[in-house]
C-alpha cells in the first residue's frame, strides 16, 4: 500500500510525501494510510494540503496533525498515527484514537507516574 508521510525539516517546515515506505524519509511526524493506489494517497495528500489552512497556521506544532487526523477519521479505511514529543524521540507514531494507541499511551504515562 501507499502512505502519506508528514515530515518536518530542522526549521519545522512541514512536507507531505506519498511513498510505499519511509526508508529514504526523515522520521515522520504523522502517517496516513495505507491507500490501495498511489493516486488515492496523492488525493489524500492534496486534500490535506488544501484544507485547514487556518488551523495549520495557528498551531505550528500540531496543526498539520489536527487536520490530517480529521481527514483520516472521515475515511474508515485510512489508519492514522502520529508522534507525540512528550513520549520521547524513540516512541513510534501512534493512533491515540485507537484502543492499541490508548493502551500504549497509558503504559508510558503510568511508568512516568511511578
Short mmCIF file of N, CA and C in Angstrom, two decimals:
data_model
loop_
_atom_site.label_atom_id
_atom_site.label_comp_id
_atom_site.label_asym_id
_atom_site.label_seq_id
_atom_site.Cartn_x
_atom_site.Cartn_y
_atom_site.Cartn_z
N UNK A 1 0.80 -1.18 0.00
CA UNK A 1 0.00 0.00 0.00
C UNK A 1 0.85 1.26 0.00
N UNK A 2 0.21 2.35 -0.18
CA UNK A 2 0.85 3.65 -0.20
C UNK A 2 0.46 4.42 1.06
N UNK A 3 1.35 5.28 1.49
CA UNK A 3 1.14 6.08 2.70
C UNK A 3 1.45 7.53 2.40
N UNK A 4 0.86 8.41 3.21
CA UNK A 4 1.21 9.84 3.15
C UNK A 4 1.94 10.13 4.45
N UNK A 5 3.18 10.57 4.31
CA UNK A 5 4.03 10.87 5.46
C UNK A 5 4.14 12.38 5.65
N UNK A 6 3.93 12.83 6.87
CA UNK A 6 4.18 14.22 7.23
C UNK A 6 5.54 14.26 7.90
N UNK A 7 6.46 15.00 7.31
CA UNK A 7 7.79 15.17 7.91
C UNK A 7 8.03 16.67 8.10
N UNK A 8 8.97 16.97 8.97
CA UNK A 8 9.36 18.36 9.20
C UNK A 8 10.88 18.46 9.12
N UNK A 9 11.34 19.55 8.51
CA UNK A 9 12.78 19.75 8.46
C UNK A 9 13.26 20.37 9.77
N UNK A 10 14.55 20.66 9.86
CA UNK A 10 15.12 21.18 11.11
C UNK A 10 14.54 22.53 11.53
N UNK A 11 13.90 23.24 10.59
CA UNK A 11 13.25 24.52 10.90
C UNK A 11 11.77 24.36 11.21
N UNK A 12 11.27 23.11 11.18
CA UNK A 12 9.87 22.86 11.47
C UNK A 12 8.95 22.99 10.28
N UNK A 13 9.50 23.17 9.08
CA UNK A 13 8.69 23.30 7.88
C UNK A 13 8.13 21.93 7.51
N UNK A 14 6.81 21.87 7.30
CA UNK A 14 6.12 20.60 7.03
C UNK A 14 6.17 20.24 5.56
N UNK A 15 6.25 18.92 5.32
CA UNK A 15 6.20 18.42 3.95
C UNK A 15 5.40 17.12 3.95
N UNK A 16 4.51 16.98 2.97
CA UNK A 16 3.71 15.77 2.81
C UNK A 16 4.25 14.99 1.62
N UNK A 17 4.54 13.71 1.83
CA UNK A 17 5.13 12.87 0.81
C UNK A 17 4.35 11.57 0.68
N UNK A 18 4.09 11.16 -0.55
CA UNK A 18 3.46 9.87 -0.81
C UNK A 18 4.56 8.86 -1.11
N UNK A 19 4.54 7.72 -0.39
CA UNK A 19 5.55 6.68 -0.60
C UNK A 19 5.00 5.35 -0.12
N UNK A 20 5.67 4.27 -0.54
CA UNK A 20 5.27 2.95 -0.08
C UNK A 20 5.95 2.61 1.25
N UNK A 21 7.07 3.24 1.54
CA UNK A 21 7.73 3.07 2.83
C UNK A 21 8.50 4.33 3.15
N UNK A 22 9.00 4.43 4.36
CA UNK A 22 9.66 5.67 4.78
C UNK A 22 11.18 5.56 4.78
N UNK A 23 11.73 4.57 4.10
CA UNK A 23 13.17 4.33 4.15
C UNK A 23 14.01 5.57 3.89
N UNK A 24 13.67 6.33 2.87
CA UNK A 24 14.50 7.47 2.50
C UNK A 24 14.01 8.79 3.09
N UNK A 25 13.02 8.73 3.97
CA UNK A 25 12.46 9.95 4.55
C UNK A 25 12.97 10.17 5.96
N UNK A 26 12.97 11.42 6.42
CA UNK A 26 13.25 11.66 7.84
C UNK A 26 12.14 11.04 8.68
N UNK A 27 12.37 10.86 9.98
CA UNK A 27 11.31 10.29 10.82
C UNK A 27 10.03 11.12 10.69
N UNK A 28 8.90 10.45 10.45
CA UNK A 28 7.65 11.18 10.23
C UNK A 28 7.05 11.72 11.52
N UNK A 29 6.33 12.82 11.38
CA UNK A 29 5.52 13.36 12.48
C UNK A 29 4.16 12.69 12.48
N UNK A 30 3.70 12.25 11.30
CA UNK A 30 2.41 11.57 11.17
C UNK A 30 2.41 10.73 9.91
N UNK A 31 1.54 9.70 9.94
CA UNK A 31 1.41 8.77 8.81
C UNK A 31 -0.08 8.49 8.60
N UNK A 32 -0.53 8.61 7.35
CA UNK A 32 -1.90 8.23 6.98
C UNK A 32 -1.81 7.13 5.93
N UNK A 33 -2.65 6.11 6.08
CA UNK A 33 -2.66 5.03 5.09
C UNK A 33 -2.95 3.71 5.76
N UNK A 34 -2.88 2.62 5.08
CA UNK A 34 -2.46 2.51 3.69
C UNK A 34 -3.58 2.87 2.71
N UNK A 35 -3.15 3.29 1.54
CA UNK A 35 -4.04 3.55 0.42
C UNK A 35 -3.75 2.49 -0.63
N UNK A 36 -4.78 2.06 -1.33
CA UNK A 36 -4.64 0.99 -2.31
C UNK A 36 -3.78 1.41 -3.49
N UNK A 37 -3.95 2.66 -3.93
CA UNK A 37 -3.19 3.14 -5.10
C UNK A 37 -2.43 4.41 -4.76
N UNK A 38 -1.43 4.69 -5.57
CA UNK A 38 -0.68 5.93 -5.42
C UNK A 38 -1.63 7.12 -5.63
N UNK A 39 -2.55 6.98 -6.56
CA UNK A 39 -3.50 8.05 -6.85
C UNK A 39 -4.37 8.37 -5.64
N UNK A 40 -4.86 7.34 -4.94
CA UNK A 40 -5.67 7.56 -3.74
C UNK A 40 -4.86 8.29 -2.67
N UNK A 41 -3.61 7.87 -2.49
CA UNK A 41 -2.75 8.52 -1.50
C UNK A 41 -2.48 9.97 -1.89
N UNK A 42 -2.25 10.19 -3.17
CA UNK A 42 -1.99 11.55 -3.64
C UNK A 42 -3.23 12.44 -3.49
N UNK A 43 -4.41 11.88 -3.70
CA UNK A 43 -5.65 12.63 -3.49
C UNK A 43 -5.78 13.06 -2.03
N UNK A 44 -5.44 12.15 -1.10
CA UNK A 44 -5.48 12.48 0.33
C UNK A 44 -4.46 13.57 0.64
N UNK A 45 -3.25 13.44 0.08
CA UNK A 45 -2.20 14.45 0.29
C UNK A 45 -2.66 15.82 -0.20
N UNK A 46 -3.27 15.85 -1.38
CA UNK A 46 -3.75 17.11 -1.95
C UNK A 46 -4.81 17.74 -1.06
N UNK A 47 -5.74 16.93 -0.58
CA UNK A 47 -6.79 17.44 0.30
C UNK A 47 -6.18 17.94 1.60
N UNK A 48 -5.24 17.17 2.16
CA UNK A 48 -4.57 17.55 3.41
C UNK A 48 -3.85 18.89 3.25
N UNK A 49 -3.27 19.10 2.09
CA UNK A 49 -2.58 20.36 1.82
C UNK A 49 -3.56 21.53 1.71
N UNK A 50 -4.72 21.27 1.10
CA UNK A 50 -5.65 22.34 0.76
C UNK A 50 -6.54 22.80 1.92
N UNK A 51 -6.95 21.89 2.80
CA UNK A 51 -7.92 22.25 3.83
C UNK A 51 -7.23 22.59 5.15
N UNK A 52 -7.96 23.32 5.98
CA UNK A 52 -7.49 23.61 7.33
C UNK A 52 -6.31 24.56 7.41
N UNK A 53 -6.18 25.44 6.45
CA UNK A 53 -5.02 26.35 6.44
C UNK A 53 -4.93 27.19 7.71
N UNK A 54 -6.07 27.65 8.23
CA UNK A 54 -6.05 28.47 9.44
C UNK A 54 -5.56 27.67 10.65
N UNK A 55 -5.99 26.41 10.74
CA UNK A 55 -5.54 25.55 11.84
C UNK A 55 -4.03 25.31 11.73
N UNK A 56 -3.56 25.07 10.54
CA UNK A 56 -2.13 24.80 10.34
C UNK A 56 -1.29 26.04 10.66
N UNK A 57 -1.82 27.23 10.35
CA UNK A 57 -1.09 28.47 10.65
C UNK A 57 -1.12 28.80 12.14
N UNK A 58 -2.24 28.52 12.79
CA UNK A 58 -2.38 28.93 14.20
C UNK A 58 -1.75 27.95 15.18
N UNK A 59 -1.53 26.72 14.77
CA UNK A 59 -0.92 25.72 15.65
C UNK A 59 0.29 25.14 14.94
N UNK A 60 1.43 25.79 15.13
CA UNK A 60 2.65 25.41 14.42
C UNK A 60 3.08 24.00 14.77
N UNK A 61 2.90 23.57 16.03
CA UNK A 61 3.38 22.26 16.47
C UNK A 61 2.50 21.11 16.01
N UNK A 62 1.19 21.26 16.03
CA UNK A 62 0.31 20.13 15.73
C UNK A 62 -0.81 20.45 14.74
N UNK A 63 -0.74 21.60 14.07
CA UNK A 63 -1.80 21.98 13.14
C UNK A 63 -1.97 21.00 12.00
N UNK A 64 -0.88 20.62 11.36
CA UNK A 64 -0.97 19.65 10.27
C UNK A 64 -1.54 18.33 10.76
N UNK A 65 -1.12 17.91 11.96
CA UNK A 65 -1.62 16.66 12.53
C UNK A 65 -3.12 16.74 12.81
N UNK A 66 -3.58 17.86 13.34
CA UNK A 66 -5.02 18.01 13.62
C UNK A 66 -5.84 17.86 12.35
N UNK A 67 -5.40 18.50 11.28
CA UNK A 67 -6.12 18.44 10.01
C UNK A 67 -6.06 17.02 9.44
N UNK A 68 -4.88 16.42 9.44
CA UNK A 68 -4.74 15.05 8.92
C UNK A 68 -5.55 14.05 9.71
N UNK A 69 -5.56 14.19 11.03
CA UNK A 69 -6.34 13.29 11.90
C UNK A 69 -7.83 13.37 11.55
N UNK A 70 -8.32 14.60 11.35
CA UNK A 70 -9.73 14.79 10.98
C UNK A 70 -10.03 14.16 9.62
N UNK A 71 -9.17 14.38 8.63
CA UNK A 71 -9.39 13.80 7.31
C UNK A 71 -9.36 12.27 7.37
N UNK A 72 -8.42 11.72 8.12
CA UNK A 72 -8.34 10.26 8.23
C UNK A 72 -9.58 9.69 8.91
N UNK A 73 -10.12 10.41 9.89
CA UNK A 73 -11.31 9.92 10.61
C UNK A 73 -12.53 9.89 9.71
N UNK A 74 -12.51 10.63 8.62
CA UNK A 74 -13.63 10.66 7.69
C UNK A 74 -13.61 9.49 6.71
N UNK A 75 -12.52 8.72 6.72
CA UNK A 75 -12.37 7.57 5.84
C UNK A 75 -12.00 6.36 6.68
N UNK A 76 -12.96 5.47 6.97
CA UNK A 76 -12.71 4.35 7.88
C UNK A 76 -11.57 3.41 7.46
N UNK A 77 -11.22 3.40 6.18
CA UNK A 77 -10.15 2.50 5.74
C UNK A 77 -8.76 3.11 5.89
N UNK A 78 -8.68 4.37 6.30
CA UNK A 78 -7.39 5.04 6.46
C UNK A 78 -6.97 5.02 7.92
N UNK A 79 -5.82 4.44 8.18
CA UNK A 79 -5.27 4.44 9.53
C UNK A 79 -4.50 5.73 9.76
N UNK A 80 -4.42 6.15 11.01
CA UNK A 80 -3.74 7.39 11.37
C UNK A 80 -2.79 7.14 12.54
N UNK A 81 -1.58 7.61 12.43
CA UNK A 81 -0.61 7.55 13.53
C UNK A 81 0.18 8.84 13.54
N UNK A 82 0.53 9.29 14.75
CA UNK A 82 1.36 10.49 14.86
C UNK A 82 2.28 10.39 16.05
N UNK A 83 3.34 11.17 16.02
CA UNK A 83 4.28 11.19 17.14
C UNK A 83 3.85 12.25 18.15
N UNK A 84 4.28 12.03 19.38
CA UNK A 84 4.00 12.96 20.46
C UNK A 84 5.31 13.22 21.18
N UNK A 85 5.77 14.47 21.19
CA UNK A 85 7.07 14.82 21.76
C UNK A 85 7.23 14.36 23.20
N UNK A 86 6.15 14.44 23.99
CA UNK A 86 6.26 14.09 25.40
C UNK A 86 6.48 12.58 25.60
N UNK A 87 6.26 11.77 24.55
CA UNK A 87 6.53 10.33 24.67
C UNK A 87 8.00 10.01 24.42
N UNK A 88 8.76 10.97 23.91
CA UNK A 88 10.17 10.76 23.66
C UNK A 88 10.48 10.60 22.19
N UNK A 89 11.72 10.82 21.83
CA UNK A 89 12.15 10.76 20.43
C UNK A 89 12.11 9.35 19.85
N UNK A 90 12.22 8.33 20.70
CA UNK A 90 12.26 6.96 20.22
C UNK A 90 10.87 6.32 20.10
N UNK A 91 9.85 7.01 20.57
CA UNK A 91 8.50 6.44 20.54
C UNK A 91 7.99 6.40 19.10
N UNK A 92 7.38 5.27 18.71
CA UNK A 92 6.83 5.19 17.36
C UNK A 92 5.57 6.03 17.24
N UNK A 93 5.19 6.40 16.02
CA UNK A 93 3.92 7.10 15.83
C UNK A 93 2.76 6.20 16.29
N UNK A 94 1.79 6.78 17.00
CA UNK A 94 0.65 6.01 17.49
C UNK A 94 -0.66 6.70 17.12
N UNK A 95 -1.73 5.91 17.13
CA UNK A 95 -3.07 6.43 16.91
C UNK A 95 -3.75 6.51 18.26
N UNK A 96 -3.86 7.70 18.81
CA UNK A 96 -4.45 7.86 20.14
C UNK A 96 -5.98 7.71 20.12
N UNK A 97 -6.55 7.55 18.93
CA UNK A 97 -7.99 7.31 18.85
C UNK A 97 -8.29 5.81 18.80
N UNK A 98 -7.25 4.96 18.76
CA UNK A 98 -7.46 3.52 18.74
C UNK A 98 -7.21 2.92 20.11
N UNK A 99 -7.74 1.74 20.33
CA UNK A 99 -7.54 1.06 21.61
C UNK A 99 -6.06 0.76 21.85
N UNK A 100 -5.37 0.27 20.82
CA UNK A 100 -3.94 -0.05 20.97
C UNK A 100 -3.13 1.21 21.28
N UNK A 101 -3.47 2.31 20.62
CA UNK A 101 -2.77 3.56 20.88
C UNK A 101 -2.99 4.07 22.29
N UNK A 102 -4.22 3.96 22.77
CA UNK A 102 -4.52 4.39 24.13
C UNK A 102 -3.82 3.52 25.17
N UNK A 103 -3.74 2.22 24.91
CA UNK A 103 -3.03 1.31 25.82
C UNK A 103 -1.56 1.70 25.90
N UNK A 104 -0.95 1.98 24.75
CA UNK A 104 0.45 2.38 24.73
C UNK A 104 0.64 3.71 25.48
N UNK A 105 -0.26 4.65 25.25
CA UNK A 105 -0.18 5.94 25.92
C UNK A 105 -0.32 5.78 27.43
N UNK A 106 -1.29 4.99 27.86
CA UNK A 106 -1.48 4.74 29.30
C UNK A 106 -0.27 4.06 29.91
N UNK A 107 0.35 3.15 29.18
CA UNK A 107 1.54 2.46 29.67
C UNK A 107 2.69 3.43 29.90
N UNK A 108 2.93 4.30 28.94
CA UNK A 108 4.02 5.27 29.06
C UNK A 108 3.73 6.23 30.21
N UNK A 109 2.52 6.73 30.28
CA UNK A 109 2.18 7.68 31.34
C UNK A 109 2.20 7.01 32.72
N UNK A 110 1.77 5.75 32.77
CA UNK A 110 1.81 5.00 34.02
C UNK A 110 3.22 4.82 34.55
N UNK A 111 4.16 4.53 33.64
CA UNK A 111 5.57 4.37 34.04
C UNK A 111 6.15 5.68 34.56
N UNK A 112 5.75 6.78 33.95
CA UNK A 112 6.25 8.10 34.39
C UNK A 112 5.69 8.49 35.75
N UNK A 113 4.48 8.06 36.02
CA UNK A 113 3.83 8.42 37.28
C UNK A 113 4.49 7.71 38.47
N UNK A 114 5.04 6.52 38.23
CA UNK A 114 5.64 5.73 39.31
C UNK A 114 6.93 6.27 39.77
#
